[in-house]
Coordinates of C-alpha atoms in Angstrom, one line a residue:
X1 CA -10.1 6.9 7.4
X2 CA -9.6 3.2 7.2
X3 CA -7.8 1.5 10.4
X4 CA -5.8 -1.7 10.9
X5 CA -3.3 -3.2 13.5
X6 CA 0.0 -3.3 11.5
X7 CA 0.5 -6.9 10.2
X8 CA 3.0 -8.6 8.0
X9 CA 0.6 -7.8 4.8
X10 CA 1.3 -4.1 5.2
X11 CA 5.3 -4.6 4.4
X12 CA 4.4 -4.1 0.6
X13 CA 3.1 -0.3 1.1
X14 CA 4.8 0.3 3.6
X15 CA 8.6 -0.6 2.9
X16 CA 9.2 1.2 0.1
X17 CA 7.8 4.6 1.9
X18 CA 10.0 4.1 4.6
X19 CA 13.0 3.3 2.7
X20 CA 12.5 6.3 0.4
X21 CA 12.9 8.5 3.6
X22 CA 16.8 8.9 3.8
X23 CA 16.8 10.1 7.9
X24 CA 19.0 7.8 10.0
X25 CA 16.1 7.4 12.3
X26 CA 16.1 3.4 13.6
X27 CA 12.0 3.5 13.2
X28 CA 11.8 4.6 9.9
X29 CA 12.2 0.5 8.4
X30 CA 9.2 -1.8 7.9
X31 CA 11.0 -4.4 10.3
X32 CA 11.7 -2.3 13.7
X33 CA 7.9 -1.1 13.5
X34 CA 6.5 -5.2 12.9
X35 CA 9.0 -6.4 15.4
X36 CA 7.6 -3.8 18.3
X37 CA 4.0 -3.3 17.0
X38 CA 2.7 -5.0 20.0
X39 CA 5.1 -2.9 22.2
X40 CA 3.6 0.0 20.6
X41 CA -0.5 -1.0 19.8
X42 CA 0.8 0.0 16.1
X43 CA -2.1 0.9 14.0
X44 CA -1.7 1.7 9.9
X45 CA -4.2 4.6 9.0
X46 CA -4.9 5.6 5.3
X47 CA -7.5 7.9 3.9
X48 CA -4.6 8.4 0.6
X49 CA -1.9 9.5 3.1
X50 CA -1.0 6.8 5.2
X51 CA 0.5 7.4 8.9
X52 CA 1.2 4.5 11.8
X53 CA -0.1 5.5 14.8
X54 CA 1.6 4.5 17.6
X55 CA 1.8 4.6 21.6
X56 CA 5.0 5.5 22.9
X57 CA 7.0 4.0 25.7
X58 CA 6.3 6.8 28.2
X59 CA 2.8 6.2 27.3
X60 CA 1.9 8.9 24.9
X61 CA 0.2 8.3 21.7
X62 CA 1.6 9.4 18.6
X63 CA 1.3 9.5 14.8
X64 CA 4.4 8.9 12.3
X65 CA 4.5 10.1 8.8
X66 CA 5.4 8.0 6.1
X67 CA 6.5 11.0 4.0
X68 CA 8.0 14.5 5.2
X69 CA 5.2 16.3 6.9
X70 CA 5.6 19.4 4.2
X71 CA 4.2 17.3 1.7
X72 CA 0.8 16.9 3.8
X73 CA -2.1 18.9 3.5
X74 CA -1.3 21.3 6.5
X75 CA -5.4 21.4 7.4
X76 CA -5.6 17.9 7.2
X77 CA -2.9 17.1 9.3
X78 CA -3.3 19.8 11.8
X79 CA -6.7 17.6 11.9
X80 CA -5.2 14.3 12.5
X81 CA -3.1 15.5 14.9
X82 CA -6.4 16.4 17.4
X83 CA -6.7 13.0 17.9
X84 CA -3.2 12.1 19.4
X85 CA -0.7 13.3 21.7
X86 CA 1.7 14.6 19.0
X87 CA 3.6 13.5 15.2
X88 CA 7.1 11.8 15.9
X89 CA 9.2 10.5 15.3
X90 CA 10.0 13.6 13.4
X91 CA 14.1 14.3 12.6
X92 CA 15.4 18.0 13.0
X93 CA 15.7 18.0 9.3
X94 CA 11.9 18.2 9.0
X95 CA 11.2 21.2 12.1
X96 CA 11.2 23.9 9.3
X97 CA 7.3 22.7 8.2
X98 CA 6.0 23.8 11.1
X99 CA 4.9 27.2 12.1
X100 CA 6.1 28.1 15.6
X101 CA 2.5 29.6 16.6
X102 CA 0.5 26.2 15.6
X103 CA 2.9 23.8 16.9
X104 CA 5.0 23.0 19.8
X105 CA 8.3 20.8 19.3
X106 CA 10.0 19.0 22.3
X107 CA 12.5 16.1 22.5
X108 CA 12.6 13.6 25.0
X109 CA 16.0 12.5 25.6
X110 CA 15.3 8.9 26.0
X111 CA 14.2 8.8 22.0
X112 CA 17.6 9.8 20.6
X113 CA 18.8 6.9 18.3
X114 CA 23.1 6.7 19.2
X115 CA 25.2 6.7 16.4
X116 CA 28.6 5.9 15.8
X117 CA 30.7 5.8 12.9
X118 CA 31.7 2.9 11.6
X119 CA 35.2 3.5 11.5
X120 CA 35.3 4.1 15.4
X121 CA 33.9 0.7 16.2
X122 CA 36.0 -0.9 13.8
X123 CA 39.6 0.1 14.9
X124 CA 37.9 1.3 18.4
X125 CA 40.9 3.6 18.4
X126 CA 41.6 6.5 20.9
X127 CA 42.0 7.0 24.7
X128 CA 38.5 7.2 25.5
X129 CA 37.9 3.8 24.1
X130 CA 40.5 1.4 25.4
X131 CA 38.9 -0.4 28.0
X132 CA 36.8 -1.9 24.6
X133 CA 40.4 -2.7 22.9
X134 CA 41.4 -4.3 26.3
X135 CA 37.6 -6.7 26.0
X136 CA 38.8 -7.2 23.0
X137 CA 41.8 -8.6 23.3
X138 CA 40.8 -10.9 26.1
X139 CA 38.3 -12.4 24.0
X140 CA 40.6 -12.6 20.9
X141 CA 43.3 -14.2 23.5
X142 CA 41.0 -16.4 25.4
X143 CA 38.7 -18.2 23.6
X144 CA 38.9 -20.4 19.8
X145 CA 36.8 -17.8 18.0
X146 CA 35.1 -17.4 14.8
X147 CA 33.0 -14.9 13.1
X148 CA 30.2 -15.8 10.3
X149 CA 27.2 -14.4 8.6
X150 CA 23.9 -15.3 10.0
X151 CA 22.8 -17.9 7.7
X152 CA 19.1 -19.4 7.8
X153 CA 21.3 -22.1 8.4
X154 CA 22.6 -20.8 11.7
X155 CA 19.6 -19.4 13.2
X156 CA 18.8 -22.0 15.6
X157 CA 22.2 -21.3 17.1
X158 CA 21.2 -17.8 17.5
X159 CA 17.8 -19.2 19.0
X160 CA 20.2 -21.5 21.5
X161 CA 21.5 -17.6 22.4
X162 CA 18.8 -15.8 22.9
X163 CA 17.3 -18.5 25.3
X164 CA 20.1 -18.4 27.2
X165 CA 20.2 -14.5 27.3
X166 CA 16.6 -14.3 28.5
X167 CA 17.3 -16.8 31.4
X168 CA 20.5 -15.3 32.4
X169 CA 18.7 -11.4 32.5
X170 CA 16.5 -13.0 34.9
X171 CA 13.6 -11.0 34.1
X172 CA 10.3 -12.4 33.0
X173 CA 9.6 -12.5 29.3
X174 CA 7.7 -9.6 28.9
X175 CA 10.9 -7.7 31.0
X176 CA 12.7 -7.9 27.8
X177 CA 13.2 -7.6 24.0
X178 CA 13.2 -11.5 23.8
X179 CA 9.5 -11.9 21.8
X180 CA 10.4 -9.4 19.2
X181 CA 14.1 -10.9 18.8
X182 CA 13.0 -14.5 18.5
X183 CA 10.2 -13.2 15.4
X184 CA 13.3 -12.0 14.3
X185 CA 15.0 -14.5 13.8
X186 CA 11.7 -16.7 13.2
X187 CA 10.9 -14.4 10.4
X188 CA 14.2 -13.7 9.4
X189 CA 14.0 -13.8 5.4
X190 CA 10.4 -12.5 4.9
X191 CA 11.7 -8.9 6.9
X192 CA 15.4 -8.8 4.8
X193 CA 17.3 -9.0 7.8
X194 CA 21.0 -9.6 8.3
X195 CA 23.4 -10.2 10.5
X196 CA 26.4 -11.9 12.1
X197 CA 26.9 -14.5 14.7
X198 CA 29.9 -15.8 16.8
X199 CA 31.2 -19.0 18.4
X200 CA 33.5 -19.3 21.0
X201 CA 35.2 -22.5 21.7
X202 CA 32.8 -24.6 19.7
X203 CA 30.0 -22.7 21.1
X204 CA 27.4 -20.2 19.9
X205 CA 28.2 -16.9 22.4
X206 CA 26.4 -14.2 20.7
X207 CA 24.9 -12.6 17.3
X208 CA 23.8 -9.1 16.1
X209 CA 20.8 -8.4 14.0
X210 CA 19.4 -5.4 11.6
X211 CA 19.3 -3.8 8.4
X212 CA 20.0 -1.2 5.7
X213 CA 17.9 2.3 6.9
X214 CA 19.4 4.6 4.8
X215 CA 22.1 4.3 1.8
X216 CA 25.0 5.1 4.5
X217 CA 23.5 3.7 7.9
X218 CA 22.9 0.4 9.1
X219 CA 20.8 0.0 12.4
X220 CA 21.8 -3.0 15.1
X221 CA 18.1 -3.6 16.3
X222 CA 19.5 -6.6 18.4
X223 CA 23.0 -7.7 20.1
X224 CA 22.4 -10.6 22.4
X225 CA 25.6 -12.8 23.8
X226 CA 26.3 -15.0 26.9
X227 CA 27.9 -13.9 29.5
X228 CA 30.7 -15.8 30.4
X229 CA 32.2 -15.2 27.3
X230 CA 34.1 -11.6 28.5
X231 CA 34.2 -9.1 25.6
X232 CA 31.9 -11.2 23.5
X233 CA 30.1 -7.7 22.9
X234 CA 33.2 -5.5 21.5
X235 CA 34.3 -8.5 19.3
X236 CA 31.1 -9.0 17.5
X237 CA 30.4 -4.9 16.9
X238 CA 34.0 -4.5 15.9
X239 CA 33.7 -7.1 13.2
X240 CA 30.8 -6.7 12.4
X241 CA 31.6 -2.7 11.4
X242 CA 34.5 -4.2 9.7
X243 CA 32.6 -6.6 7.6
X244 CA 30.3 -4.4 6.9
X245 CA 30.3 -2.8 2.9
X246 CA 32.4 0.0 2.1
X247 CA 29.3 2.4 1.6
X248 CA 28.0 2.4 4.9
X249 CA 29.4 5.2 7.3
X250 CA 27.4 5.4 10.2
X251 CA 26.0 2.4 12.6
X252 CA 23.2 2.9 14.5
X253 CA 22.7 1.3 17.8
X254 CA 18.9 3.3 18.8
X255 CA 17.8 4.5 21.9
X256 CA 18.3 3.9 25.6
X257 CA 14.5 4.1 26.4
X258 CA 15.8 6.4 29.5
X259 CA 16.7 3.0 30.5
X260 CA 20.3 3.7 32.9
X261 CA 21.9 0.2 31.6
X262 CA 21.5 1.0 28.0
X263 CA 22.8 4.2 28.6
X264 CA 26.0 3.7 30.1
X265 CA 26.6 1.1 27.8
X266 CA 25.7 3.3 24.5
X267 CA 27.9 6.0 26.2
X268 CA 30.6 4.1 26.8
X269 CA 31.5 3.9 23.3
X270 CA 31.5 7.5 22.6
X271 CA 28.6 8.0 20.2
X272 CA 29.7 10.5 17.1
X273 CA 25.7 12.3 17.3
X274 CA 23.0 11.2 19.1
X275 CA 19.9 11.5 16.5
X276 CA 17.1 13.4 17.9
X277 CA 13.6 12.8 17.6
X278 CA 11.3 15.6 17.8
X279 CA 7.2 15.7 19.5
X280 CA 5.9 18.1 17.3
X281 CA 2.5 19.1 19.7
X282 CA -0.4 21.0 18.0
X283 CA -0.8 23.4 20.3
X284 CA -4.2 23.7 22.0

């Protein structure tokens, strides 16, 4: 079994696995696991098959196929497995593989990616959503906006944000997301990322950040804006799911990390399914 920390080299092997796996599960692109493999202690093991292991945020470690676990050796992986806590992230789709007397399935709650069509958050229509319509409009109303494609060109603006997110969350830096945003944006070409940002009154307020991980869902990995621009937020997701190409359905703003903020604030705009993530445990 050969070992090593997930690095930039690995994108080459690993990228096309993951794109060929068609669940709308936010870590299944080469980008989300290089942005968080510190986060994570993310390791790339290969013996022929090749997994990530991983720790997750609760502490737990884990390993993550790179192919639908029926196509493993059941032996082998049942062997594999001995070594970690449990295989995830593994999509309901998958669950049939395994036998109910060898292994134990769970979900944690704070795992489940939010997804929303993008239809919703582009006309952020019905009664449950207009408090977003009324942020809005008083941003629309408010400020001299504009709304353009992350460029290379722009990215120190975006930088310019995300320094002044970090000091206004008045947290330290490892209290937030800011070291794998800034890669990011540092690495932005080399990981195929896109994205849009947006000015208000002459002034960089805020940008969102992702990529393609499936043929109709596109996954937000970051939002960052300032916050005395009010409704900043529900301008740049509403068009940014309206600039978006035709073929994409579904936008995926991942998990809440049991985290109460994110929560209320990926509740509040109604998700259409909340993507589970199964621990499938080899039972003992």
């Amino acid at each position: 079994m050969r070992i090593e920390r997930l690095g930039l080299h690995h994108k080459e092997v690993l990228a096309p696995l993951l794109r060929a796996i068609t669940v709308p599960i936010s870590e299944y692109c080469f980008a989300n696991l290089y942005l968080f493999r510190e986060s994570h202690g993310y390791e790339v093991l290969s013996d022929g098959d090749i997994f990530i292991k991983g720790r997750t945020y609760d502490g737990f470690t884990y390993l993550m196929p790179t192919v639908p676990p029926a196509q493993h050796d059941a032996a082998r992986l049942q062997e594999l497995l001995r070594d970690v806590d449990f295989l995830f992230p593994v999509p309901e789709e998958w669950l049939g593989a395994f036998d109910p007397g060898t292994y134990e399935i769970s979900f944690h709650e704070g795992d489940a990616d939010y997804l929303y069509t993008v239809e919703k958050m582009s006309t952020l229509a019905g009664r449950k959503l207009h408090k977003k319509r009324n942020l809005l409009k008083q941003f629309v109303e408010s400020y001299k906006h504009e709304a353009l494609p992350l460029t290379t060109a722009r990215l120190d603006d975006a930088r310019l944000v995300l320094d002044a997110w970090q000091q206004e969350s008045g947290l330290g830096w490892g209290g937030t997301d800011y070291g794998p945003c800034r890669e990011a944006l540092d690495r932005y070409e080399e990981l195929v990322l896109c994205g849009g940002i947006t000015y208000a009154d002459g002034e960089p307020a805020g940008f969102v950040l992702g990529e393609e991980v499936n043929d109709e869902t596109y996954v937000l990995h970051f939002a960052k804006a300032l916050k005395k621009f009010k409704g900043v937020y529900q301008f740049m997701f509403n068009n940014f799911a309206k600039i978006l190409p035709p073929k994409y359905k579904f936008l995926n703003l991942e998990q809440d990390l049991d985290k109460e903020n994110l929560r209320v604030f990926k509740t509040s705009y109604v998700p259409d399914a909340l993507v589970k993530k199964a621990r499938v445990r080899l039972r003992r």
